[in-house]
């Protein structure tokens, strides 16, 4: 079951970049994000209610649900969407893969968790591999003021995402259902983004085109309802450190799609990066004794 959740998350979130691309332009970013999570929250809330699986959340836990919504369903997406208007999406993908590092560091600070050398080595391989995959695209970007702002926003969005992982672990440890917390949290998130838009004086518009509506439905149903449910299920079963390795694999899926539909050419450096990511995946998830011996040999 966890393997299925892992695979679904990688597949879904690795393809949402296509849908997000169709969300940028005509409709303000804040409106698109608010539409996405209002729709996702309503669908999840209605589905759980009909199935009689909606868990009442005690009032004392709602501040943490609200905090999770700040980190996972609003502020992080504001950062990522705005960042993609300033820098190439490949660079944002590289930065987002650093969630593995953020989760390891935040886990040590918040819970005193010390990741094993195997996980650290696997994370290093993964992040290095992503850098190799998108090095040419990153090098092509001129680091002017807008690029620096975009990189900083992407880093901030990744930090929000990482903190949201840890808040989700806290909520699950207190017996709160992942899906019920997501239902409330997504509605909270839509409200937060709407409030932010109101403060900035952003006018909510809508694009009735098939590409916009189709991408909105995909992001709401697959990217949010299903994607966040499967991802946070993995987080609560395997821990934030291992689950965060999925962020390294998302760009691989996007890269594969680009090879088939956008004639992307996999050069030698990118091929090396792909191999590094696969090695990192084996290191993070393989418990074999031989692998443990290999890791010990490289322990500092």
PDB file of C-alpha atoms in Angstrom:
ATOM      1  CA  UNK A   1       0.000   0.000   0.000  1.00  0.00           C
ATOM      2  CA  UNK A   2       2.796   2.434   0.886  1.00  0.00           C
ATOM      3  CA  UNK A   3       4.599   1.507  -2.328  1.00  0.00           C
ATOM      4  CA  UNK A   4       1.436   2.352  -4.281  1.00  0.00           C
ATOM      5  CA  UNK A   5       1.080   5.694  -2.465  1.00  0.00           C
ATOM      6  CA  UNK A   6       4.738   6.461  -3.171  1.00  0.00           C
ATOM      7  CA  UNK A   7       4.422   5.653  -6.879  1.00  0.00           C
ATOM      8  CA  UNK A   8       1.157   7.588  -7.248  1.00  0.00           C
ATOM      9  CA  UNK A   9       2.620  10.681  -5.594  1.00  0.00           C
ATOM     10  CA  UNK A  10       5.694  10.662  -7.814  1.00  0.00           C
ATOM     11  CA  UNK A  11       3.608  10.127 -10.956  1.00  0.00           C
ATOM     12  CA  UNK A  12       0.986  12.762 -10.106  1.00  0.00           C
ATOM     13  CA  UNK A  13       3.237  15.489  -8.743  1.00  0.00           C
ATOM     14  CA  UNK A  14       5.759  14.815 -11.492  1.00  0.00           C
ATOM     15  CA  UNK A  15       3.099  15.727 -14.071  1.00  0.00           C
ATOM     16  CA  UNK A  16       1.401  18.697 -12.365  1.00  0.00           C
ATOM     17  CA  UNK A  17       3.975  21.079 -13.876  1.00  0.00           C
ATOM     18  CA  UNK A  18       2.082  20.827 -17.174  1.00  0.00           C
ATOM     19  CA  UNK A  19      -1.164  21.850 -15.494  1.00  0.00           C
ATOM     20  CA  UNK A  20       0.478  24.662 -13.499  1.00  0.00           C
ATOM     21  CA  UNK A  21       1.905  26.070 -16.732  1.00  0.00           C
ATOM     22  CA  UNK A  22      -1.664  26.427 -18.045  1.00  0.00           C
ATOM     23  CA  UNK A  23      -2.689  28.271 -14.872  1.00  0.00           C
ATOM     24  CA  UNK A  24      -0.229  31.129 -15.342  1.00  0.00           C
ATOM     25  CA  UNK A  25      -1.103  34.148 -17.431  1.00  0.00           C
ATOM     26  CA  UNK A  26      -4.755  35.206 -17.724  1.00  0.00           C
ATOM     27  CA  UNK A  27      -5.962  34.543 -14.166  1.00  0.00           C
ATOM     28  CA  UNK A  28      -4.050  36.061 -11.217  1.00  0.00           C
ATOM     29  CA  UNK A  29      -1.864  33.563  -9.368  1.00  0.00           C
ATOM     30  CA  UNK A  30      -3.709  34.086  -6.079  1.00  0.00           C
ATOM     31  CA  UNK A  31      -7.053  33.365  -7.735  1.00  0.00           C
ATOM     32  CA  UNK A  32      -5.794  30.163  -9.390  1.00  0.00           C
ATOM     33  CA  UNK A  33      -4.418  28.829  -6.097  1.00  0.00           C
ATOM     34  CA  UNK A  34      -7.596  29.768  -4.213  1.00  0.00           C
ATOM     35  CA  UNK A  35      -9.774  28.066  -6.864  1.00  0.00           C
ATOM     36  CA  UNK A  36      -7.594  24.960  -6.706  1.00  0.00           C
ATOM     37  CA  UNK A  37      -7.785  24.444  -2.954  1.00  0.00           C
ATOM     38  CA  UNK A  38     -11.378  25.596  -2.537  1.00  0.00           C
ATOM     39  CA  UNK A  39     -12.409  22.996  -5.109  1.00  0.00           C
ATOM     40  CA  UNK A  40     -10.105  20.311  -3.693  1.00  0.00           C
ATOM     41  CA  UNK A  41     -11.230  20.943  -0.115  1.00  0.00           C
ATOM     42  CA  UNK A  42     -14.909  20.907  -1.090  1.00  0.00           C
ATOM     43  CA  UNK A  43     -14.524  17.643  -3.029  1.00  0.00           C
ATOM     44  CA  UNK A  44     -12.618  15.959  -0.196  1.00  0.00           C
ATOM     45  CA  UNK A  45     -14.997  17.297   2.460  1.00  0.00           C
ATOM     46  CA  UNK A  46     -18.074  16.137   0.518  1.00  0.00           C
ATOM     47  CA  UNK A  47     -16.582  12.735  -0.272  1.00  0.00           C
ATOM     48  CA  UNK A  48     -15.629  12.040   3.335  1.00  0.00           C
ATOM     49  CA  UNK A  49     -19.040  13.198   4.552  1.00  0.00           C
ATOM     50  CA  UNK A  50     -20.884  10.937   2.107  1.00  0.00           C
ATOM     51  CA  UNK A  51     -18.623   8.012   3.053  1.00  0.00           C
ATOM     52  CA  UNK A  52     -19.122   8.876   6.748  1.00  0.00           C
ATOM     53  CA  UNK A  53     -15.354   9.072   7.207  1.00  0.00           C
ATOM     54  CA  UNK A  54     -15.032  12.765   8.032  1.00  0.00           C
ATOM     55  CA  UNK A  55     -13.388  12.951  11.435  1.00  0.00           C
ATOM     56  CA  UNK A  56     -14.479  15.790  13.736  1.00  0.00           C
ATOM     57  CA  UNK A  57     -11.341  17.698  14.715  1.00  0.00           C
ATOM     58  CA  UNK A  58     -11.283  19.013  18.314  1.00  0.00           C
ATOM     59  CA  UNK A  59     -10.956  22.781  18.579  1.00  0.00           C
ATOM     60  CA  UNK A  60      -7.561  22.533  20.325  1.00  0.00           C
ATOM     61  CA  UNK A  61      -6.058  20.915  17.216  1.00  0.00           C
ATOM     62  CA  UNK A  62      -7.355  23.458  14.687  1.00  0.00           C
ATOM     63  CA  UNK A  63      -4.395  25.844  15.179  1.00  0.00           C
ATOM     64  CA  UNK A  64      -2.128  23.023  13.978  1.00  0.00           C
ATOM     65  CA  UNK A  65      -4.445  22.237  11.070  1.00  0.00           C
ATOM     66  CA  UNK A  66      -4.320  25.940  10.216  1.00  0.00           C
ATOM     67  CA  UNK A  67      -0.520  25.874  10.467  1.00  0.00           C
ATOM     68  CA  UNK A  68      -0.418  22.892   8.116  1.00  0.00           C
ATOM     69  CA  UNK A  69      -2.606  24.801   5.666  1.00  0.00           C
ATOM     70  CA  UNK A  70      -0.212  27.765   5.795  1.00  0.00           C
ATOM     71  CA  UNK A  71       2.734  25.532   4.961  1.00  0.00           C
ATOM     72  CA  UNK A  72       1.227  23.069   2.487  1.00  0.00           C
ATOM     73  CA  UNK A  73      -1.878  24.620   0.941  1.00  0.00           C
ATOM     74  CA  UNK A  74      -1.201  28.330   0.591  1.00  0.00           C
ATOM     75  CA  UNK A  75       2.090  30.119   1.315  1.00  0.00           C
ATOM     76  CA  UNK A  76       4.289  27.488  -0.296  1.00  0.00           C
ATOM     77  CA  UNK A  77       2.278  27.591  -3.516  1.00  0.00           C
ATOM     78  CA  UNK A  78       2.277  31.378  -3.583  1.00  0.00           C
ATOM     79  CA  UNK A  79       6.075  31.208  -3.448  1.00  0.00           C
ATOM     80  CA  UNK A  80       6.361  28.521  -6.142  1.00  0.00           C
ATOM     81  CA  UNK A  81       3.870  30.061  -8.583  1.00  0.00           C
ATOM     82  CA  UNK A  82       5.465  33.511  -8.338  1.00  0.00           C
ATOM     83  CA  UNK A  83       8.953  31.991  -8.585  1.00  0.00           C
ATOM     84  CA  UNK A  84       8.025  30.289 -11.871  1.00  0.00           C
ATOM     85  CA  UNK A  85       7.202  33.690 -13.377  1.00  0.00           C
ATOM     86  CA  UNK A  86      10.751  34.854 -12.590  1.00  0.00           C
ATOM     87  CA  UNK A  87      12.975  31.821 -13.227  1.00  0.00           C
ATOM     88  CA  UNK A  88      12.774  28.696 -15.425  1.00  0.00           C
ATOM     89  CA  UNK A  89      10.696  25.875 -13.976  1.00  0.00           C
ATOM     90  CA  UNK A  90      13.739  23.578 -14.116  1.00  0.00           C
ATOM     91  CA  UNK A  91      15.531  25.748 -11.573  1.00  0.00           C
ATOM     92  CA  UNK A  92      12.478  25.692  -9.296  1.00  0.00           C
ATOM     93  CA  UNK A  93      12.480  21.884  -9.575  1.00  0.00           C
ATOM     94  CA  UNK A  94      16.129  21.751  -8.549  1.00  0.00           C
ATOM     95  CA  UNK A  95      15.456  23.955  -5.545  1.00  0.00           C
ATOM     96  CA  UNK A  96      12.352  21.972  -4.552  1.00  0.00           C
ATOM     97  CA  UNK A  97      14.415  18.790  -4.469  1.00  0.00           C
ATOM     98  CA  UNK A  98      16.252  20.385  -1.528  1.00  0.00           C
ATOM     99  CA  UNK A  99      13.171  19.496   0.551  1.00  0.00           C
ATOM    100  CA  UNK A 100      15.119  16.334   1.366  1.00  0.00           C
ATOM    101  CA  UNK A 101      17.783  18.447   3.096  1.00  0.00           C
ATOM    102  CA  UNK A 102      15.213  20.706   4.774  1.00  0.00           C
ATOM    103  CA  UNK A 103      13.312  17.713   6.145  1.00  0.00           C
ATOM    104  CA  UNK A 104      16.453  16.151   7.568  1.00  0.00           C
ATOM    105  CA  UNK A 105      17.475  19.423   9.237  1.00  0.00           C
ATOM    106  CA  UNK A 106      13.994  20.280  10.522  1.00  0.00           C
ATOM    107  CA  UNK A 107      13.506  16.742  11.819  1.00  0.00           C
ATOM    108  CA  UNK A 108      16.708  17.047  13.846  1.00  0.00           C
ATOM    109  CA  UNK A 109      15.621  20.413  15.281  1.00  0.00           C
ATOM    110  CA  UNK A 110      11.971  19.570  15.974  1.00  0.00           C
ATOM    111  CA  UNK A 111      12.124  15.902  16.983  1.00  0.00           C
ATOM    112  CA  UNK A 112      15.803  15.227  17.655  1.00  0.00           C
ATOM    113  CA  UNK A 113      15.833  12.707  14.805  1.00  0.00           C
ATOM    114  CA  UNK A 114      19.298  11.728  13.584  1.00  0.00           C
ATOM    115  CA  UNK A 115      19.144  10.383  10.016  1.00  0.00           C
ATOM    116  CA  UNK A 116      21.298   7.387   9.242  1.00  0.00           C
ATOM    117  CA  UNK A 117      24.421   7.741   7.109  1.00  0.00           C
ATOM    118  CA  UNK A 118      22.645   5.720   4.426  1.00  0.00           C
ATOM    119  CA  UNK A 119      19.810   8.264   4.136  1.00  0.00           C
ATOM    120  CA  UNK A 120      22.236  11.187   4.175  1.00  0.00           C
ATOM    121  CA  UNK A 121      24.326   9.619   1.425  1.00  0.00           C
ATOM    122  CA  UNK A 122      21.229   8.796  -0.610  1.00  0.00           C
ATOM    123  CA  UNK A 123      19.925  12.355  -0.251  1.00  0.00           C
ATOM    124  CA  UNK A 124      23.303  13.726  -1.359  1.00  0.00           C
ATOM    125  CA  UNK A 125      23.257  11.504  -4.467  1.00  0.00           C
ATOM    126  CA  UNK A 126      19.709  12.580  -5.245  1.00  0.00           C
ATOM    127  CA  UNK A 127      20.250  16.317  -4.957  1.00  0.00           C
ATOM    128  CA  UNK A 128      23.549  16.115  -6.869  1.00  0.00           C
ATOM    129  CA  UNK A 129      21.776  14.156  -9.604  1.00  0.00           C
ATOM    130  CA  UNK A 130      19.022  16.764  -9.950  1.00  0.00           C
ATOM    131  CA  UNK A 131      21.633  19.531 -10.202  1.00  0.00           C
ATOM    132  CA  UNK A 132      23.334  17.616 -13.024  1.00  0.00           C
ATOM    133  CA  UNK A 133      20.017  17.064 -14.806  1.00  0.00           C
ATOM    134  CA  UNK A 134      19.177  20.759 -14.896  1.00  0.00           C
ATOM    135  CA  UNK A 135      22.647  22.285 -14.823  1.00  0.00           C
ATOM    136  CA  UNK A 136      22.529  23.548 -18.399  1.00  0.00           C
ATOM    137  CA  UNK A 137      19.162  25.227 -17.861  1.00  0.00           C
ATOM    138  CA  UNK A 138      20.351  26.789 -14.604  1.00  0.00           C
ATOM    139  CA  UNK A 139      23.591  28.018 -16.183  1.00  0.00           C
ATOM    140  CA  UNK A 140      21.656  29.609 -19.048  1.00  0.00           C
ATOM    141  CA  UNK A 141      19.719  31.872 -16.655  1.00  0.00           C
ATOM    142  CA  UNK A 142      21.312  35.243 -16.087  1.00  0.00           C
ATOM    143  CA  UNK A 143      21.368  35.901 -12.362  1.00  0.00           C
ATOM    144  CA  UNK A 144      19.786  39.338 -12.371  1.00  0.00           C
ATOM    145  CA  UNK A 145      17.586  40.767  -9.617  1.00  0.00           C
ATOM    146  CA  UNK A 146      14.457  38.883 -10.726  1.00  0.00           C
ATOM    147  CA  UNK A 147      16.286  35.565 -10.807  1.00  0.00           C
ATOM    148  CA  UNK A 148      17.648  36.107  -7.291  1.00  0.00           C
ATOM    149  CA  UNK A 149      14.135  36.917  -6.040  1.00  0.00           C
ATOM    150  CA  UNK A 150      12.761  33.842  -7.802  1.00  0.00           C
ATOM    151  CA  UNK A 151      15.393  31.571  -6.251  1.00  0.00           C
ATOM    152  CA  UNK A 152      14.742  32.993  -2.784  1.00  0.00           C
ATOM    153  CA  UNK A 153      10.986  32.505  -3.183  1.00  0.00           C
ATOM    154  CA  UNK A 154      11.506  28.899  -4.320  1.00  0.00           C
ATOM    155  CA  UNK A 155      13.707  28.258  -1.277  1.00  0.00           C
ATOM    156  CA  UNK A 156      11.096  29.820   1.013  1.00  0.00           C
ATOM    157  CA  UNK A 157       8.351  27.706  -0.574  1.00  0.00           C
ATOM    158  CA  UNK A 158      10.461  24.576  -0.065  1.00  0.00           C
ATOM    159  CA  UNK A 159      11.011  25.493   3.596  1.00  0.00           C
ATOM    160  CA  UNK A 160       7.252  25.973   4.073  1.00  0.00           C
ATOM    161  CA  UNK A 161       6.660  22.566   2.469  1.00  0.00           C
ATOM    162  CA  UNK A 162       9.176  20.920   4.786  1.00  0.00           C
ATOM    163  CA  UNK A 163       7.667  22.456   7.923  1.00  0.00           C
ATOM    164  CA  UNK A 164       4.239  21.330   6.719  1.00  0.00           C
ATOM    165  CA  UNK A 165       5.526  17.747   6.581  1.00  0.00           C
ATOM    166  CA  UNK A 166       6.517  17.912  10.247  1.00  0.00           C
ATOM    167  CA  UNK A 167       3.209  19.511  11.279  1.00  0.00           C
ATOM    168  CA  UNK A 168       1.420  16.670   9.489  1.00  0.00           C
ATOM    169  CA  UNK A 169       3.455  14.135  11.496  1.00  0.00           C
ATOM    170  CA  UNK A 170       2.441  15.961  14.698  1.00  0.00           C
ATOM    171  CA  UNK A 171      -1.245  15.912  13.715  1.00  0.00           C
ATOM    172  CA  UNK A 172      -1.147  12.210  12.864  1.00  0.00           C
ATOM    173  CA  UNK A 173       0.516  11.384  16.189  1.00  0.00           C
ATOM    174  CA  UNK A 174      -2.448  13.019  17.909  1.00  0.00           C
ATOM    175  CA  UNK A 175      -4.835  10.667  16.117  1.00  0.00           C
ATOM    176  CA  UNK A 176      -6.018  13.054  13.410  1.00  0.00           C
ATOM    177  CA  UNK A 177      -6.959  11.537  10.062  1.00  0.00           C
ATOM    178  CA  UNK A 178      -4.769  12.578   7.135  1.00  0.00           C
ATOM    179  CA  UNK A 179      -7.750  13.023   4.808  1.00  0.00           C
ATOM    180  CA  UNK A 180      -9.870  14.942   7.324  1.00  0.00           C
ATOM    181  CA  UNK A 181      -7.007  17.297   8.159  1.00  0.00           C
ATOM    182  CA  UNK A 182      -6.435  17.811   4.430  1.00  0.00           C
ATOM    183  CA  UNK A 183     -10.130  18.621   3.871  1.00  0.00           C
ATOM    184  CA  UNK A 184     -10.141  21.315   6.544  1.00  0.00           C
ATOM    185  CA  UNK A 185      -6.621  22.463   5.673  1.00  0.00           C
ATOM    186  CA  UNK A 186      -7.336  22.959   1.965  1.00  0.00           C
ATOM    187  CA  UNK A 187     -10.366  25.102   2.754  1.00  0.00           C
ATOM    188  CA  UNK A 188      -8.251  27.065   5.219  1.00  0.00           C
ATOM    189  CA  UNK A 189      -5.609  27.412   2.514  1.00  0.00           C
ATOM    190  CA  UNK A 190      -8.108  28.802  -0.001  1.00  0.00           C
ATOM    191  CA  UNK A 191      -9.201  31.337   2.622  1.00  0.00           C
ATOM    192  CA  UNK A 192      -5.615  32.357   3.408  1.00  0.00           C
ATOM    193  CA  UNK A 193      -4.759  32.955  -0.249  1.00  0.00           C
ATOM    194  CA  UNK A 194      -8.036  34.836  -0.783  1.00  0.00           C
ATOM    195  CA  UNK A 195      -7.254  37.093   2.192  1.00  0.00           C
ATOM    196  CA  UNK A 196      -3.764  37.715   0.809  1.00  0.00           C
ATOM    197  CA  UNK A 197      -5.286  38.611  -2.563  1.00  0.00           C
ATOM    198  CA  UNK A 198      -7.785  40.996  -0.932  1.00  0.00           C
ATOM    199  CA  UNK A 199      -4.984  42.793   0.919  1.00  0.00           C
ATOM    200  CA  UNK A 200      -3.084  43.231  -2.339  1.00  0.00           C
ATOM    201  CA  UNK A 201      -6.215  44.354  -4.170  1.00  0.00           C
ATOM    202  CA  UNK A 202      -6.123  41.447  -6.624  1.00  0.00           C
ATOM    203  CA  UNK A 203      -9.289  41.058  -8.671  1.00  0.00           C
ATOM    204  CA  UNK A 204     -10.537  37.476  -9.040  1.00  0.00           C
ATOM    205  CA  UNK A 205     -11.175  36.594 -12.674  1.00  0.00           C
ATOM    206  CA  UNK A 206     -11.760  33.255 -14.390  1.00  0.00           C
ATOM    207  CA  UNK A 207     -10.671  31.751 -17.681  1.00  0.00           C
ATOM    208  CA  UNK A 208     -13.382  29.455 -19.131  1.00  0.00           C
ATOM    209  CA  UNK A 209     -11.026  27.940 -21.706  1.00  0.00           C
ATOM    210  CA  UNK A 210     -10.710  24.170 -21.846  1.00  0.00           C
ATOM    211  CA  UNK A 211      -6.984  24.276 -21.047  1.00  0.00           C
ATOM    212  CA  UNK A 212      -7.465  26.375 -17.899  1.00  0.00           C
ATOM    213  CA  UNK A 213     -10.500  24.475 -16.591  1.00  0.00           C
ATOM    214  CA  UNK A 214      -8.947  21.110 -17.411  1.00  0.00           C
ATOM    215  CA  UNK A 215      -5.680  21.957 -15.673  1.00  0.00           C
ATOM    216  CA  UNK A 216      -7.582  23.348 -12.680  1.00  0.00           C
ATOM    217  CA  UNK A 217      -9.552  20.103 -12.316  1.00  0.00           C
ATOM    218  CA  UNK A 218      -6.378  18.039 -12.642  1.00  0.00           C
ATOM    219  CA  UNK A 219      -4.570  20.103 -10.001  1.00  0.00           C
ATOM    220  CA  UNK A 220      -7.546  20.041  -7.629  1.00  0.00           C
ATOM    221  CA  UNK A 221      -8.496  16.365  -7.917  1.00  0.00           C
ATOM    222  CA  UNK A 222      -5.237  14.611  -8.739  1.00  0.00           C
ATOM    223  CA  UNK A 223      -2.587  17.094  -7.629  1.00  0.00           C
ATOM    224  CA  UNK A 224      -4.332  18.047  -4.364  1.00  0.00           C
ATOM    225  CA  UNK A 225      -6.972  15.545  -3.204  1.00  0.00           C
ATOM    226  CA  UNK A 226      -5.110  12.405  -4.285  1.00  0.00           C
ATOM    227  CA  UNK A 227      -1.527  13.713  -4.341  1.00  0.00           C
ATOM    228  CA  UNK A 228      -1.483  15.217  -0.861  1.00  0.00           C
ATOM    229  CA  UNK A 229      -3.349  12.244   0.609  1.00  0.00           C
ATOM    230  CA  UNK A 230      -0.845   9.742  -0.766  1.00  0.00           C
ATOM    231  CA  UNK A 231       2.173  11.923   0.029  1.00  0.00           C
ATOM    232  CA  UNK A 232       1.215  12.606   3.650  1.00  0.00           C
ATOM    233  CA  UNK A 233       0.330   8.932   4.091  1.00  0.00           C
ATOM    234  CA  UNK A 234       3.908   8.094   3.127  1.00  0.00           C
ATOM    235  CA  UNK A 235       5.228  10.863   5.414  1.00  0.00           C
ATOM    236  CA  UNK A 236       3.365   9.413   8.392  1.00  0.00           C
ATOM    237  CA  UNK A 237       4.390   5.813   7.657  1.00  0.00           C
ATOM    238  CA  UNK A 238       8.027   6.245   6.575  1.00  0.00           C
ATOM    239  CA  UNK A 239       8.910   9.578   8.152  1.00  0.00           C
ATOM    240  CA  UNK A 240       9.505  12.981   6.607  1.00  0.00           C
ATOM    241  CA  UNK A 241      13.138  12.252   5.679  1.00  0.00           C
ATOM    242  CA  UNK A 242      12.384   9.247   3.449  1.00  0.00           C
ATOM    243  CA  UNK A 243       9.164  10.714   2.061  1.00  0.00           C
ATOM    244  CA  UNK A 244      10.956  13.899   1.030  1.00  0.00           C
ATOM    245  CA  UNK A 245      13.080  11.874  -1.376  1.00  0.00           C
ATOM    246  CA  UNK A 246      10.038  11.885  -3.639  1.00  0.00           C
ATOM    247  CA  UNK A 247      10.776  15.553  -4.358  1.00  0.00           C
ATOM    248  CA  UNK A 248      13.980  14.379  -6.040  1.00  0.00           C
ATOM    249  CA  UNK A 249      12.014  12.028  -8.287  1.00  0.00           C
ATOM    250  CA  UNK A 250       9.320  14.533  -9.384  1.00  0.00           C
ATOM    251  CA  UNK A 251      11.624  16.306 -11.879  1.00  0.00           C
ATOM    252  CA  UNK A 252      12.611  12.912 -13.324  1.00  0.00           C
ATOM    253  CA  UNK A 253       8.989  12.286 -14.309  1.00  0.00           C
ATOM    254  CA  UNK A 254       8.726  15.795 -15.746  1.00  0.00           C
ATOM    255  CA  UNK A 255      11.978  15.238 -17.648  1.00  0.00           C
ATOM    256  CA  UNK A 256      10.713  11.951 -19.110  1.00  0.00           C
ATOM    257  CA  UNK A 257       7.528  13.616 -20.324  1.00  0.00           C
ATOM    258  CA  UNK A 258       9.576  16.417 -21.835  1.00  0.00           C
ATOM    259  CA  UNK A 259      11.683  13.870 -23.741  1.00  0.00           C
ATOM    260  CA  UNK A 260       8.566  12.395 -25.393  1.00  0.00           C
ATOM    261  CA  UNK A 261       6.490  15.524 -25.960  1.00  0.00           C
ATOM    262  CA  UNK A 262       9.028  18.368 -26.166  1.00  0.00           C
ATOM    263  CA  UNK A 263      11.979  16.608 -27.836  1.00  0.00           C
ATOM    264  CA  UNK A 264      14.209  17.107 -24.812  1.00  0.00           C
ATOM    265  CA  UNK A 265      17.655  15.571 -25.421  1.00  0.00           C
ATOM    266  CA  UNK A 266      19.334  13.723 -22.551  1.00  0.00           C
ATOM    267  CA  UNK A 267      22.990  14.781 -22.693  1.00  0.00           C
ATOM    268  CA  UNK A 268      25.937  13.094 -20.935  1.00  0.00           C
ATOM    269  CA  UNK A 269      25.716  15.302 -17.810  1.00  0.00           C
ATOM    270  CA  UNK A 270      21.960  14.797 -17.544  1.00  0.00           C
ATOM    271  CA  UNK A 271      22.389  11.029 -17.992  1.00  0.00           C
ATOM    272  CA  UNK A 272      24.932  11.038 -15.166  1.00  0.00           C
ATOM    273  CA  UNK A 273      22.438  12.949 -13.034  1.00  0.00           C
ATOM    274  CA  UNK A 274      19.704  10.407 -13.764  1.00  0.00           C
ATOM    275  CA  UNK A 275      21.994   7.570 -12.658  1.00  0.00           C
ATOM    276  CA  UNK A 276      22.854   9.473  -9.450  1.00  0.00           C
ATOM    277  CA  UNK A 277      19.168   9.890  -8.617  1.00  0.00           C
ATOM    278  CA  UNK A 278      18.534   6.164  -9.104  1.00  0.00           C
ATOM    279  CA  UNK A 279      21.526   5.296  -6.883  1.00  0.00           C
ATOM    280  CA  UNK A 280      20.194   7.687  -4.249  1.00  0.00           C
ATOM    281  CA  UNK A 281      16.798   6.001  -4.374  1.00  0.00           C
ATOM    282  CA  UNK A 282      18.413   2.600  -3.748  1.00  0.00           C
ATOM    283  CA  UNK A 283      20.476   3.980  -0.858  1.00  0.00           C
ATOM    284  CA  UNK A 284      17.456   5.561   0.844  1.00  0.00           C
ATOM    285  CA  UNK A 285      15.187   2.530   0.639  1.00  0.00           C
ATOM    286  CA  UNK A 286      17.397  -0.556   0.497  1.00  0.00           C
ATOM    287  CA  UNK A 287      18.031  -2.196   3.903  1.00  0.00           C
ATOM    288  CA  UNK A 288      20.423  -4.843   2.574  1.00  0.00           C
ATOM    289  CA  UNK A 289      23.488  -5.687   4.704  1.00  0.00           C
ATOM    290  CA  UNK A 290      25.841  -5.226   1.750  1.00  0.00           C
ATOM    291  CA  UNK A 291      24.549  -1.721   1.300  1.00  0.00           C
ATOM    292  CA  UNK A 292      25.065  -0.987   4.990  1.00  0.00           C
ATOM    293  CA  UNK A 293      28.695  -2.087   4.671  1.00  0.00           C
ATOM    294  CA  UNK A 294      29.109   0.135   1.612  1.00  0.00           C
ATOM    295  CA  UNK A 295      27.677   3.124   3.507  1.00  0.00           C
ATOM    296  CA  UNK A 296      29.919   2.541   6.531  1.00  0.00           C
ATOM    297  CA  UNK A 297      32.993   2.662   4.306  1.00  0.00           C
ATOM    298  CA  UNK A 298      32.030   6.169   3.224  1.00  0.00           C
ATOM    299  CA  UNK A 299      31.009   7.442   6.642  1.00  0.00           C
ATOM    300  CA  UNK A 300      32.926  10.535   7.658  1.00  0.00           C
TER     301      UNK A 300
END
